[in-house]
Amino acid sequence: MAKRENGTGVYKSLRGQEIGVITRGSLVEGLEMKLDARQNIEDMKAGKFVVIEGDKNDFFSMVTDMRLDANNQEVLLHPPRQEDELLRQVLSGTSTYNIVSLRPMLMMPKGADGDEGPRPVKAIPSHFSQVQDAMEEDVAKIFGREGDEQGKYFSIGSPLDMDTPVCIDMVRFAERSNGIFGKTGTGKSFLTRLALCGLIHFDKAVNLIFDMHNEYGFKAMKETGQSNSTFVKGLKQLFGERVAIFSLDPQSTRARGVQPDHEVYISYDQVTVDDVATLQDELKLNPTAVESAYLVYAIYKDRWLRTLLAQEGPDVEEFAKEIGAHPGSLVALHRKLKRLENFPFMVQKGHEDGDVVDRIMEYLDRGINVVLEFGQQTSMLCYLLVANIISRRIHEMYVKKSERFYSTQKPEDQPRQLMITIEEAHKFLNPSAAKQTIFGTIAREMRKYYVSLLVVDQRPSGIDDEVLSQIGTRITALLNDEKDIQAVLTGVSGTDGLRSVLASLDSKQQALVIGHAVPMPVVIKTREYGAQFYRDMGCLDDVPPAERRAQVEKKTNALYGDN
Amino acid sequence: MSTIGESSNPLSRFMSDESNAINASSGPERSHVGEVVESSTTELVAEARQLHGAPSFGQFVRVDSEVPIVGIVFNVFTHSIEPNRRPTAYGKTEDELRLEQPQIFELLRTEFQALVIGYLDEMGPVQILPPQPARIHSFVHVCSEDQIRAFTHTDDYMRCILNTVKVPTDELLIAALRQTMRAHGGDRAYLVRMGKELSRLLGDDYDRLSSIVRRAAY
Amino acid sequence: MLVPRRKRHGIGRGRSRVLRKAVGGKKGAMLDLFAVKNQIDEMVADECRAQEDFREKLEMAVQAYRGWQADWQTLAEKIARSRTSWLMPGIVEGLDVTPTCLQRPEKISIAATDGSQIFPDRHEISSCFLINIGYILLHYGTGEKPLMSSKPTLYYREEEIFEEWDGRRVFVNRELVGTKRGLMEFSELAALSLAAQEAGHSVLACSDGTLIQWSLEGKPHDFKDYVLGETMRDFDALEKAGLPVCGYISHPGSQDVINALKLGLCPQDTADCDRCPWRPENQLGCSSEEKEVLQAQLWNGRVPCSPLDGISDAVLMRQILKPGQRSPVFRSSSKILESYGRHWIHFFYVHVGQEIGRVEVPEWVAQDESMLELVHACICDQAEKGQGYPVALSEAHERAVVRSADRESFYRFLRDTYVKNDMRAHISTKSFKKRHVGI
Ligand SMILES: Nc1ncnc2c1ncn2[C@@H]1O[C@H](COP(=O)(O)OP(=O)(O)O)[C@@H](O)[C@H]1O
Ligand SMILES: [Mg+2]
């Protein structure tokens, strides 16, 4: 923001109140600001968004740390008495003062308008540059404003102590794999729901959501801090036709008051050895067991699992000898895979509705987002198995589609960008699994085949580094574990400041957003997922009839003209 | 007696020029409290117009010189005008003395010293020592609250006081601060601001700072 | 012992360097205390003797005074018929009265003047002289601001520096300047007090020193007439205004009353000092018996009235008066008073606490009881306020006084002014030498 010459040769900032001046620092380690004596140190929260007004540039920065300091031992040895209010006021900012560490994230030449835009920080402001609270305009300039022509900006919250929306660029968000992290109960699911709403509302990607806890499709619980929990709307409620619910447990889905669009059955023939291999950890299979599975497959092909599970206990050893597998391993494999038979959705043969993956693909092709609910089937084994099987197949199809598009180069052949949402992502993406599961592949090959991931996880340290480094945008709620924080910040420069910011987030509804979809890291207070948001998403269910009519009319008029 | 004009007062021939002058100048338009009798760039001595009538310690005064000069009173003293005569104790109240020993009050003078801290020009207060000292015999006035406010907007006056060795620095600071506080309508924020400036001016002397601040706020 | 012997031997001269060093430490001129020692001893012994003598004499004087108190008319008559060589006071009030001072009126203004001068100095650049008059007008009981000022007057014109009296043209000397100053003091006092009265005050005029112009005796006639004429005009004006005036003499040395007592001691019925039979030169025609009788009447070998020699009225009155009291009023017998007419000077002594002062008043004050009471009361009050000396007079002195430093400044200023105006300044070398003692 430009400064105005006020006739005395001194430039006066047009922003609000000065909160301090820059006293020292470096490009690498960040800057230190002496807090203005009139400011209360308690207002300087980690993650606060401020602007340093240099001579030529504005530096958009984040508060990362603060420190109490005194220039005189005497003061600390004989602090003013409690009733010496005046003396304390006098000392504050002089003998005793506060230092706030700032991390410049972006810089923008003064007077530049939109087109020049913010750039990465390659300089630091001079001594005693003023530091100001960021203003709405600053936030908009950096993060864009919802409602732009391209419809790419989606607000997911506002900076600390501000009411201005912080937007993420949905186009860029959809381009890459993304992560949503945070301890349990910090708002991951809410953030995910928000992100998905953004993608759906602005139609930047079609989603396939493996909804382990039935939180996305229809109605989700909201903790209220009291015993009576309330519910928030799911995607189906917000977007109706544009969302289809597939259920592995139709009964449970129906019990929650919604008819699933499709029931999911998986035949044993759809399960590949690779799928089993990814369950290695979960089933505690040793490598030789997986070897033997390949032997079975070599002979029975698609029917390998059905054949194997058809063997009764004592026959397995015999069967092993037949195919030349190690009997012990095969017995173990057989015993463990037997658990799959307990899953009600596992069926012997293809269902009359046809293959579930085809159906999903059909929906996705039509741009309808698919939420796959697991109902009561909340075991990790089930989740891993199903997600893997389906994703692998979907991925295969996408590879083919993409290949065709690359050869024809016809726009109508261009596949829709697909984003697959998975929870407990570290189970799929831990260093050993990442090499085998389809998710590892998707994460690594980036958007070559128009598929990306939205990983939701509470233990990011469990995720393979290589995968983490491919994650474009990270939305991170509070994390306590040092390793998790480390993991989230992998591949981000100048992270020491952010580390403290991350550890000091509120335990709910606050998040740090870093990466591809935002020009600079920013701490946000997450957008309230509630009535206002539903309305913003165009869902008028809860709006009183009169108002709703008015809104609809307005829209109609906008479309067909006023007559 | 003052109402009788010079010509009609039979005693006027015997009066000193000075007391004739005072009689002539005792109209309401003369509001001065003293007259400069010694003057230098940094300091001035003025004779109070009335015995015991000097402005108070720490008071801001203005001298009507070529450019109006602003100072702070840092010393007030009353003494015998005759070097070899010393006042002695009479054991009487001042009223009794005024009736029965009227001559002694003629032999006493109240004088005050002021530290020059700047001057006023058309633009307003200038916190710089004036280019020329106050003229001898210029009149000294007490500064108006507006003038004090304008002059004490910055901390320069405190710096002036601190930089002068001759004055009882801390006491003068306290008196001046209390004075300016009053002019600023008891604004506590002002006192805090000045306290901060003072903290800076005093450097590391926390002990001194706390004593001054505590007493100034008393 | 070494030191006493040395002391005895060489008074001031032959002392060794060592001793000199030990005693004085400093070289150069100094008072030789050893040399003075014996003389001091002698002096003190003499004083002691004199003091005993004095006490005895004083005792006699007191007894004589008391003795005459009842029978003062006899003494008064004897005074009237005798011809003495000393001033003899007229006893007008008797000797038995010692009135105590009354309360001073609550509201009264005391006027006083004093003068001082810079004498003409022929060695200075100009022969001018200066008279400085100090004016004091103190208002009691009203809180009104007092008048305290001084006015200098410079005399430099030919006719001011040279005066012609009795056909002789003389350069004004110190005496003339002194007289002129005294005259001014009095006329200014009269003017000041009359002005104060005009301004609505009730005033007492106080002059510093005697009101008797005895120094005029023996002066050229025209000079005497001029001075007395001026003085009488002032007295006339004061009398006409009914404005009391007095002169106060501190530490008076006068012996008028003692003289009267001395006369009382004289065995002669009508004394005639010129023919004092006790003086050997007057005994030429006396028989030896007669001489013997006269011899027996001597006191310590001296004439019969001699016991009271050396005693002053003040010393006597200290024994007679209590603080606040005054002596009876006496009529002065100075010859010059013959020209005073209605203003013949009377006097009384007053015990003001610290000292016995002599107060002189013109006849019309002495004869007006209330004026006399006012003078008495005010003088006592003034002396009390002034720690023994009337405060108005001491303040007048403070205003008037020209100190040597002032004198120096005066001449410096004078010279500077001459130089500035391009006049040749000339100072005689004598004067210069006086100022700077060479080495
Ligand atoms: N954006 C939001 N709007 C409204 N409430 C929220 C929001 N984010 C978090 N919350 C609150 O925090 C609670 C925990 O959020 P949740 O997403 O279930 O946590 P997690 O999935 O990390 O365990 C929610 O039940 C809700 O009360
Ligand atoms: Mg959750």
PDB file of N, CA, C and O in Angstrom, chain A residues 397-452:
ATOM      1  N   MET A 397      -8.464 -47.028 -15.399  1.00  0.00           N
ATOM      2  CA  MET A 397      -9.351 -46.439 -16.393  1.00  0.00           C
ATOM      3  C   MET A 397      -8.886 -45.033 -16.770  1.00  0.00           C
ATOM      4  O   MET A 397      -8.936 -44.636 -17.929  1.00  0.00           O
ATOM      5  N   TYR A 398      -8.484 -44.266 -15.762  1.00  0.00           N
ATOM      6  CA  TYR A 398      -8.038 -42.901 -16.035  1.00  0.00           C
ATOM      7  C   TYR A 398      -6.791 -42.895 -16.892  1.00  0.00           C
ATOM      8  O   TYR A 398      -6.612 -42.042 -17.755  1.00  0.00           O
ATOM      9  N   VAL A 399      -5.920 -43.886 -16.609  1.00  0.00           N
ATOM     10  CA  VAL A 399      -4.711 -43.972 -17.426  1.00  0.00           C
ATOM     11  C   VAL A 399      -5.097 -44.165 -18.887  1.00  0.00           C
ATOM     12  O   VAL A 399      -4.597 -43.496 -19.783  1.00  0.00           O
ATOM     13  N   LYS A 400      -6.048 -45.052 -19.101  1.00  0.00           N
ATOM     14  CA  LYS A 400      -6.461 -45.332 -20.473  1.00  0.00           C
ATOM     15  C   LYS A 400      -7.062 -44.090 -21.119  1.00  0.00           C
ATOM     16  O   LYS A 400      -6.720 -43.708 -22.234  1.00  0.00           O
ATOM     17  N   LYS A 401      -7.970 -43.456 -20.374  1.00  0.00           N
ATOM     18  CA  LYS A 401      -8.627 -42.256 -20.905  1.00  0.00           C
ATOM     19  C   LYS A 401      -7.579 -41.186 -21.261  1.00  0.00           C
ATOM     20  O   LYS A 401      -7.640 -40.568 -22.318  1.00  0.00           O
ATOM     21  N   SER A 402      -6.665 -41.035 -20.345  1.00  0.00           N
ATOM     22  CA  SER A 402      -5.668 -39.998 -20.566  1.00  0.00           C
ATOM     23  C   SER A 402      -4.844 -40.315 -21.793  1.00  0.00           C
ATOM     24  O   SER A 402      -4.577 -39.429 -22.628  1.00  0.00           O
ATOM     25  N   GLU A 403      -4.486 -41.597 -21.889  1.00  0.00           N
ATOM     26  CA  GLU A 403      -3.681 -42.007 -23.017  1.00  0.00           C
ATOM     27  C   GLU A 403      -4.416 -41.706 -24.332  1.00  0.00           C
ATOM     28  O   GLU A 403      -3.834 -41.167 -25.268  1.00  0.00           O
ATOM     29  N   ARG A 404      -5.722 -41.992 -24.306  1.00  0.00           N
ATOM     30  CA  ARG A 404      -6.503 -41.727 -25.519  1.00  0.00           C
ATOM     31  C   ARG A 404      -6.507 -40.229 -25.835  1.00  0.00           C
ATOM     32  O   ARG A 404      -6.314 -39.802 -26.955  1.00  0.00           O
ATOM     33  N   PHE A 405      -6.666 -39.447 -24.745  1.00  0.00           N
ATOM     34  CA  PHE A 405      -6.695 -37.988 -24.949  1.00  0.00           C
ATOM     35  C   PHE A 405      -5.379 -37.488 -25.510  1.00  0.00           C
ATOM     36  O   PHE A 405      -5.333 -36.695 -26.442  1.00  0.00           O
ATOM     37  N   TYR A 406      -4.292 -38.060 -24.944  1.00  0.00           N
ATOM     38  CA  TYR A 406      -3.003 -37.618 -25.452  1.00  0.00           C
ATOM     39  C   TYR A 406      -2.855 -37.942 -26.921  1.00  0.00           C
ATOM     40  O   TYR A 406      -2.250 -37.196 -27.684  1.00  0.00           O
ATOM     41  N   SER A 407      -3.458 -39.108 -27.333  1.00  0.00           N
ATOM     42  CA  SER A 407      -3.301 -39.443 -28.747  1.00  0.00           C
ATOM     43  C   SER A 407      -4.270 -38.652 -29.624  1.00  0.00           C
ATOM     44  O   SER A 407      -3.899 -38.154 -30.675  1.00  0.00           O
ATOM     45  N   THR A 408      -5.526 -38.491 -29.195  1.00  0.00           N
ATOM     46  CA  THR A 408      -6.494 -37.770 -30.043  1.00  0.00           C
ATOM     47  C   THR A 408      -6.378 -36.262 -29.873  1.00  0.00           C
ATOM     48  O   THR A 408      -6.637 -35.504 -30.810  1.00  0.00           O
ATOM     49  N   GLN A 409      -6.030 -35.865 -28.673  1.00  0.00           N
ATOM     50  CA  GLN A 409      -5.938 -34.447 -28.352  1.00  0.00           C
ATOM     51  C   GLN A 409      -7.238 -33.708 -28.586  1.00  0.00           C
ATOM     52  O   GLN A 409      -7.253 -32.492 -28.773  1.00  0.00           O
ATOM     53  N   LYS A 410      -8.331 -34.470 -28.553  1.00  0.00           N
ATOM     54  CA  LYS A 410      -9.622 -33.789 -28.708  1.00  0.00           C
ATOM     55  C   LYS A 410     -10.080 -33.313 -27.337  1.00  0.00           C
ATOM     56  O   LYS A 410     -10.047 -34.062 -26.373  1.00  0.00           O
ATOM     57  N   PRO A 411     -10.542 -32.102 -27.286  1.00  0.00           N
ATOM     58  CA  PRO A 411     -10.966 -31.561 -25.963  1.00  0.00           C
ATOM     59  C   PRO A 411     -12.009 -32.446 -25.293  1.00  0.00           C
ATOM     60  O   PRO A 411     -12.013 -32.605 -24.083  1.00  0.00           O
ATOM     61  N   GLU A 412     -12.934 -33.015 -26.114  1.00  0.00           N
ATOM     62  CA  GLU A 412     -13.988 -33.804 -25.479  1.00  0.00           C
ATOM     63  C   GLU A 412     -13.441 -35.086 -24.881  1.00  0.00           C
ATOM     64  O   GLU A 412     -14.087 -35.714 -24.065  1.00  0.00           O
ATOM     65  N   ASP A 413     -12.249 -35.446 -25.304  1.00  0.00           N
ATOM     66  CA  ASP A 413     -11.638 -36.640 -24.735  1.00  0.00           C
ATOM     67  C   ASP A 413     -10.910 -36.347 -23.429  1.00  0.00           C
ATOM     68  O   ASP A 413     -10.494 -37.257 -22.721  1.00  0.00           O
ATOM     69  N   GLN A 414     -10.715 -35.083 -23.144  1.00  0.00           N
ATOM     70  CA  GLN A 414      -9.946 -34.750 -21.937  1.00  0.00           C
ATOM     71  C   GLN A 414     -10.683 -35.221 -20.696  1.00  0.00           C
ATOM     72  O   GLN A 414     -11.844 -34.879 -20.485  1.00  0.00           O
ATOM     73  N   PRO A 415     -10.026 -36.064 -19.899  1.00  0.00           N
ATOM     74  CA  PRO A 415     -10.709 -36.573 -18.697  1.00  0.00           C
ATOM     75  C   PRO A 415     -10.923 -35.458 -17.694  1.00  0.00           C
ATOM     76  O   PRO A 415     -10.193 -34.478 -17.649  1.00  0.00           O
ATOM     77  N   ARG A 416     -11.974 -35.604 -16.910  1.00  0.00           N
ATOM     78  CA  ARG A 416     -12.179 -34.674 -15.798  1.00  0.00           C
ATOM     79  C   ARG A 416     -11.121 -34.913 -14.739  1.00  0.00           C
ATOM     80  O   ARG A 416     -10.771 -36.056 -14.447  1.00  0.00           O
ATOM     81  N   GLN A 417     -10.676 -33.850 -14.157  1.00  0.00           N
ATOM     82  CA  GLN A 417      -9.724 -33.964 -13.046  1.00  0.00           C
ATOM     83  C   GLN A 417     -10.432 -34.693 -11.902  1.00  0.00           C
ATOM     84  O   GLN A 417     -11.538 -34.336 -11.504  1.00  0.00           O
ATOM     85  N   LEU A 418      -9.770 -35.736 -11.415  1.00  0.00           N
ATOM     86  CA  LEU A 418     -10.369 -36.516 -10.322  1.00  0.00           C
ATOM     87  C   LEU A 418      -9.539 -36.354  -9.060  1.00  0.00           C
ATOM     88  O   LEU A 418      -8.313 -36.397  -9.099  1.00  0.00           O
ATOM     89  N   MET A 419     -10.234 -36.167  -7.962  1.00  0.00           N
ATOM     90  CA  MET A 419      -9.520 -36.117  -6.690  1.00  0.00           C
ATOM     91  C   MET A 419     -10.089 -37.185  -5.776  1.00  0.00           C
ATOM     92  O   MET A 419     -11.299 -37.255  -5.568  1.00  0.00           O
ATOM     93  N   ILE A 420      -9.176 -38.016  -5.287  1.00  0.00           N
ATOM     94  CA  ILE A 420      -9.612 -39.114  -4.418  1.00  0.00           C
ATOM     95  C   ILE A 420      -9.281 -38.761  -2.974  1.00  0.00           C
ATOM     96  O   ILE A 420      -8.137 -38.428  -2.648  1.00  0.00           O
ATOM     97  N   THR A 421     -10.299 -38.793  -2.148  1.00  0.00           N
ATOM     98  CA  THR A 421     -10.091 -38.450  -0.739  1.00  0.00           C
ATOM     99  C   THR A 421      -9.947 -39.718   0.078  1.00  0.00           C
ATOM    100  O   THR A 421     -10.811 -40.600   0.020  1.00  0.00           O
ATOM    101  N   ILE A 422      -8.845 -39.768   0.827  1.00  0.00           N
ATOM    102  CA  ILE A 422      -8.676 -40.931   1.711  1.00  0.00           C
ATOM    103  C   ILE A 422      -8.314 -40.461   3.112  1.00  0.00           C
ATOM    104  O   ILE A 422      -7.583 -39.499   3.298  1.00  0.00           O
ATOM    105  N   GLU A 423      -8.893 -41.156   4.077  1.00  0.00           N
ATOM    106  CA  GLU A 423      -8.553 -40.855   5.468  1.00  0.00           C
ATOM    107  C   GLU A 423      -7.517 -41.855   5.951  1.00  0.00           C
ATOM    108  O   GLU A 423      -7.226 -42.858   5.292  1.00  0.00           O
ATOM    109  N   GLU A 424      -6.968 -41.559   7.120  1.00  0.00           N
ATOM    110  CA  GLU A 424      -5.925 -42.408   7.694  1.00  0.00           C
ATOM    111  C   GLU A 424      -4.880 -42.710   6.637  1.00  0.00           C
ATOM    112  O   GLU A 424      -4.452 -43.845   6.446  1.00  0.00           O
ATOM    113  N   ALA A 425      -4.472 -41.657   5.955  1.00  0.00           N
ATOM    114  CA  ALA A 425      -3.676 -41.834   4.756  1.00  0.00           C
ATOM    115  C   ALA A 425      -2.358 -42.555   5.004  1.00  0.00           C
ATOM    116  O   ALA A 425      -1.825 -43.215   4.121  1.00  0.00           O
ATOM    117  N   HIS A 426      -1.841 -42.437   6.232  1.00  0.00           N
ATOM    118  CA  HIS A 426      -0.535 -43.047   6.447  1.00  0.00           C
ATOM    119  C   HIS A 426      -0.590 -44.567   6.314  1.00  0.00           C
ATOM    120  O   HIS A 426       0.404 -45.212   6.089  1.00  0.00           O
ATOM    121  N   LYS A 427      -1.766 -45.126   6.442  1.00  0.00           N
ATOM    122  CA  LYS A 427      -1.900 -46.572   6.268  1.00  0.00           C
ATOM    123  C   LYS A 427      -1.623 -46.961   4.825  1.00  0.00           C
ATOM    124  O   LYS A 427      -1.157 -48.045   4.533  1.00  0.00           O
ATOM    125  N   PHE A 428      -1.986 -46.065   3.901  1.00  0.00           N
ATOM    126  CA  PHE A 428      -1.753 -46.359   2.483  1.00  0.00           C
ATOM    127  C   PHE A 428      -0.387 -45.896   2.028  1.00  0.00           C
ATOM    128  O   PHE A 428       0.148 -46.378   1.068  1.00  0.00           O
ATOM    129  N   LEU A 429       0.102 -44.879   2.762  1.00  0.00           N
ATOM    130  CA  LEU A 429       1.237 -44.168   2.197  1.00  0.00           C
ATOM    131  C   LEU A 429       2.479 -44.244   3.068  1.00  0.00           C
ATOM    132  O   LEU A 429       3.394 -43.462   2.918  1.00  0.00           O
ATOM    133  N   ASN A 430       2.490 -45.196   4.008  1.00  0.00           N
ATOM    134  CA  ASN A 430       3.707 -45.323   4.803  1.00  0.00           C
ATOM    135  C   ASN A 430       4.810 -45.837   3.905  1.00  0.00           C
ATOM    136  O   ASN A 430       4.558 -46.379   2.827  1.00  0.00           O
ATOM    137  N   PRO A 431       6.054 -45.654   4.319  1.00  0.00           N
ATOM    138  CA  PRO A 431       7.165 -45.924   3.390  1.00  0.00           C
ATOM    139  C   PRO A 431       7.083 -47.289   2.707  1.00  0.00           C
ATOM    140  O   PRO A 431       7.386 -47.402   1.519  1.00  0.00           O
ATOM    141  N   SER A 432       6.629 -48.336   3.404  1.00  0.00           N
ATOM    142  CA  SER A 432       6.599 -49.637   2.724  1.00  0.00           C
ATOM    143  C   SER A 432       5.380 -49.739   1.810  1.00  0.00           C
ATOM    144  O   SER A 432       5.477 -50.175   0.659  1.00  0.00           O
ATOM    145  N   ALA A 433       4.211 -49.267   2.323  1.00  0.00           N
ATOM    146  CA  ALA A 433       2.991 -49.396   1.529  1.00  0.00           C
ATOM    147  C   ALA A 433       3.017 -48.514   0.293  1.00  0.00           C
ATOM    148  O   ALA A 433       2.485 -48.877  -0.758  1.00  0.00           O
ATOM    149  N   ALA A 434       3.645 -47.345   0.474  1.00  0.00           N
ATOM    150  CA  ALA A 434       3.606 -46.379  -0.620  1.00  0.00           C
ATOM    151  C   ALA A 434       4.165 -46.954  -1.913  1.00  0.00           C
ATOM    152  O   ALA A 434       3.807 -46.521  -3.000  1.00  0.00           O
ATOM    153  N   LYS A 435       5.075 -47.913  -1.743  1.00  0.00           N
ATOM    154  CA  LYS A 435       5.686 -48.482  -2.948  1.00  0.00           C
ATOM    155  C   LYS A 435       4.736 -49.442  -3.642  1.00  0.00           C
ATOM    156  O   LYS A 435       4.870 -49.689  -4.836  1.00  0.00           O
ATOM    157  N   GLN A 436       3.799 -49.980  -2.897  1.00  0.00           N
ATOM    158  CA  GLN A 436       2.935 -50.986  -3.474  1.00  0.00           C
ATOM    159  C   GLN A 436       1.548 -50.475  -3.825  1.00  0.00           C
ATOM    160  O   GLN A 436       0.962 -50.889  -4.811  1.00  0.00           O
ATOM    161  N   THR A 437       1.022 -49.605  -2.953  1.00  0.00           N
ATOM    162  CA  THR A 437      -0.372 -49.231  -3.184  1.00  0.00           C
ATOM    163  C   THR A 437      -0.487 -48.291  -4.363  1.00  0.00           C
ATOM    164  O   THR A 437       0.444 -47.591  -4.738  1.00  0.00           O
ATOM    165  N   ILE A 438      -1.653 -48.279  -4.892  1.00  0.00           N
ATOM    166  CA  ILE A 438      -1.958 -47.410  -6.018  1.00  0.00           C
ATOM    167  C   ILE A 438      -1.835 -45.942  -5.622  1.00  0.00           C
ATOM    168  O   ILE A 438      -1.487 -45.076  -6.416  1.00  0.00           O
ATOM    169  N   PHE A 439      -2.078 -45.695  -4.296  1.00  0.00           N
ATOM    170  CA  PHE A 439      -2.035 -44.296  -3.852  1.00  0.00           C
ATOM    171  C   PHE A 439      -0.630 -43.720  -3.950  1.00  0.00           C
ATOM    172  O   PHE A 439      -0.441 -42.562  -4.282  1.00  0.00           O
ATOM    173  N   GLY A 440       0.336 -44.590  -3.625  1.00  0.00           N
ATOM    174  CA  GLY A 440       1.719 -44.151  -3.778  1.00  0.00           C
ATOM    175  C   GLY A 440       1.970 -43.731  -5.222  1.00  0.00           C
ATOM    176  O   GLY A 440       2.568 -42.689  -5.498  1.00  0.00           O
ATOM    177  N   THR A 441       1.482 -44.535  -6.121  1.00  0.00           N
ATOM    178  CA  THR A 441       1.654 -44.254  -7.546  1.00  0.00           C
ATOM    179  C   THR A 441       0.992 -42.939  -7.934  1.00  0.00           C
ATOM    180  O   THR A 441       1.590 -42.082  -8.578  1.00  0.00           O
ATOM    181  N   ILE A 442      -0.258 -42.821  -7.491  1.00  0.00           N
ATOM    182  CA  ILE A 442      -1.006 -41.600  -7.852  1.00  0.00           C
ATOM    183  C   ILE A 442      -0.261 -40.371  -7.337  1.00  0.00           C
ATOM    184  O   ILE A 442      -0.072 -39.386  -8.044  1.00  0.00           O
ATOM    185  N   ALA A 443       0.155 -40.483  -6.051  1.00  0.00           N
ATOM    186  CA  ALA A 443       0.837 -39.335  -5.457  1.00  0.00           C
ATOM    187  C   ALA A 443       2.081 -38.987  -6.242  1.00  0.00           C
ATOM    188  O   ALA A 443       2.381 -37.818  -6.459  1.00  0.00           O
ATOM    189  N   ARG A 444       2.830 -40.009  -6.658  1.00  0.00           N
ATOM    190  CA  ARG A 444       4.108 -39.748  -7.309  1.00  0.00           C
ATOM    191  C   ARG A 444       3.970 -39.242  -8.731  1.00  0.00           C
ATOM    192  O   ARG A 444       4.702 -38.378  -9.175  1.00  0.00           O
ATOM    193  N   GLU A 445       3.007 -39.816  -9.468  1.00  0.00           N
ATOM    194  CA  GLU A 445       2.964 -39.442 -10.884  1.00  0.00           C
ATOM    195  C   GLU A 445       2.270 -38.099 -11.123  1.00  0.00           C
ATOM    196  O   GLU A 445       2.135 -37.638 -12.246  1.00  0.00           O
ATOM    197  N   MET A 446       1.883 -37.488 -10.051  1.00  0.00           N
ATOM    198  CA  MET A 446       1.265 -36.164 -10.115  1.00  0.00           C
ATOM    199  C   MET A 446       0.072 -36.187 -11.048  1.00  0.00           C
ATOM    200  O   MET A 446      -0.683 -37.137 -11.070  1.00  0.00           O
ATOM    201  N   ARG A 447      -0.124 -35.144 -11.795  1.00  0.00           N
ATOM    202  CA  ARG A 447      -1.418 -35.046 -12.466  1.00  0.00           C
ATOM    203  C   ARG A 447      -1.386 -35.528 -13.910  1.00  0.00           C
ATOM    204  O   ARG A 447      -2.268 -35.220 -14.692  1.00  0.00           O
ATOM    205  N   LYS A 448      -0.358 -36.321 -14.160  1.00  0.00           N
ATOM    206  CA  LYS A 448      -0.204 -36.813 -15.529  1.00  0.00           C
ATOM    207  C   LYS A 448      -1.487 -37.491 -16.025  1.00  0.00           C
ATOM    208  O   LYS A 448      -1.910 -37.298 -17.156  1.00  0.00           O
ATOM    209  N   TYR A 449      -2.115 -38.243 -15.121  1.00  0.00           N
ATOM    210  CA  TYR A 449      -3.318 -38.978 -15.539  1.00  0.00           C
ATOM    211  C   TYR A 449      -4.591 -38.383 -14.958  1.00  0.00           C
ATOM    212  O   TYR A 449      -5.591 -39.059 -14.816  1.00  0.00           O
ATOM    213  N   TYR A 450      -4.547 -37.111 -14.584  1.00  0.00           N
ATOM    214  CA  TYR A 450      -5.736 -36.402 -14.114  1.00  0.00           C
ATOM    215  C   TYR A 450      -6.311 -36.941 -12.817  1.00  0.00           C
ATOM    216  O   TYR A 450      -7.483 -36.775 -12.542  1.00  0.00           O
ATOM    217  N   VAL A 451      -5.451 -37.633 -12.044  1.00  0.00           N
ATOM    218  CA  VAL A 451      -5.934 -38.108 -10.740  1.00  0.00           C
ATOM    219  C   VAL A 451      -5.014 -37.532  -9.663  1.00  0.00           C
ATOM    220  O   VAL A 451      -3.806 -37.556  -9.815  1.00  0.00           O
ATOM    221  N   SER A 452      -5.613 -37.004  -8.622  1.00  0.00           N
ATOM    222  CA  SER A 452      -4.794 -36.565  -7.488  1.00  0.00           C
ATOM    223  C   SER A 452      -5.476 -36.985  -6.201  1.00  0.00           C
ATOM    224  O   SER A 452      -6.615 -37.439  -6.210  1.00  0.00           O
TER     225      SER A 452
END
